[in-house]
Amino acid sequence: MTPVNHKNRANELLSSLANYETDNGSFAGLRTASRRATLVKQIISSIRRIEYISAIQSRQIAPERTDPHSVLFDPIRGASALNRKGEVDEATWLTFIGTQFGKHKDDGWKLAANVMGSFGADTVWTASRYGHSRQQFFEMLKSQRNALSDPKRSGRYSNHRQYQSKAPESIARTFQSFYEWQFSEGGIRQLLHSTHKKHGQNPATTFDFLYKSLNVVSGFGRLGKFDLLTMLGKLHILPIEAGSTYLSGATGPLAGARLLFFNDRDNSTTARQLQPRVDLLDKYLGVGKQVIEDSLCNWQKSPDVYEYFRG
């Protein structure tokens, strides 16, 4: 996404919201100027987060970004660097690790680094290493059970992943099921080719098929699937783009949609009923489905006063 002047963008967004209302009826949840301004600020915050990922693509990236033993470890930057080198499977795997654990607002990537880096031991669990030594990975996790149960030692999941278990058995199931998904056709390129062959090359259609196919990954609910695939798209690892906000199974985004359209987070309107209305909103705003999803989720937490939310 091309960087924009955000003051101008705010006015454009306000105008687009008004155009939507002219064509489709007023937003019950935007009856005050503060509500409207707060939503626009959340949309711009979401745009900025995506622009940050886009900016990574043109910058030099230190090789230490892929090393969980380094203080510079960053699985998103690292995945971008690996993708540039043509190591697409390792880039996908590192994106998975970044998504699985997330970046905690205080701990950063500590939990991801500890698990991928065997809590400081020599072994680094790249996709290649993991594929040849799955049982050893599980044994490593079990040997670190006490450390995993202590947030100060292991680090914490990000807000998006905060309800995931840190039990070795749970982490091992997620890693194994994701590895089997990624390499079900031999690797991520082969999986993409197979998907294109069966369903065509439309980025949104491909996203949708992969989204549904990720149901096999243990512990990867609606948000895990959405976050992973949108990141793979933003990093240009896969030519995909969300064609929907995927409200089914959502909590915060669905509450935000209900607040927007009915001024009631607990309105009984179902995700299936709301989905077309939310997706239509992007035709007016033109910001992408991930921005719509993210901004609605954050806006409903504090609809009258803007708050910046991070992992």
C-alpha angles and dihedrals in degrees: 000000000000114000113253140197098261096207089057090042091055091057091046091051093049089051092048092051089052091050091052090052092048090055101034110021135270125305106246090206095054101061094123129061091233092056091050094046092047093052091049091051090052090050090052091048089054091049090052092053090054092045088055091058090046090052091055089065093068099042132088111256123207113236089232088073088081094048115092089197091062126085085226093062111138117160094200096052088039092053090051091052093048091049091053088055091052094251092133098160093051090046090053092047093050090048088053091052090049091050095043095056102019128199111290116218091238106018097043113195094339097121093046090048093049095051096041091043098045091244092296098320121128098262117093114193103226117164090260094050093044093050091058098040111034095143091050089053090055091047089052091052092049091050088055096047093119092048091049091053091054111073092198091058101037105030126233138272118256120258091265091056100032096120095055118112122245092203110129091235092055096047091046092053091051093049094046096046092047092048090051090050094048094047098036089113096029099278143344094283091053091047090052092048091050091049092049091049092053102035108019130249102281105134094223094046091049091048090052094051093048091045091056093042090057089070086094092067111099114236093006104120129173095296095046092052093046095046093047096049096043089052092049087053095047091049090050091237089125127022094235138123131184111255092187140030090236096223094175106105092011124129112182097031091047091049088049092051091049091049091048097050102029105018087237124100090198098049111142095233107124127237090246091055093047098043097083092048093051093045090049088056090067091058086065099037097039094204101120133257095272091057091049091049095046097044095048089051094051096038094057091057090064109004098170102041124041116242126178111231125198137168 
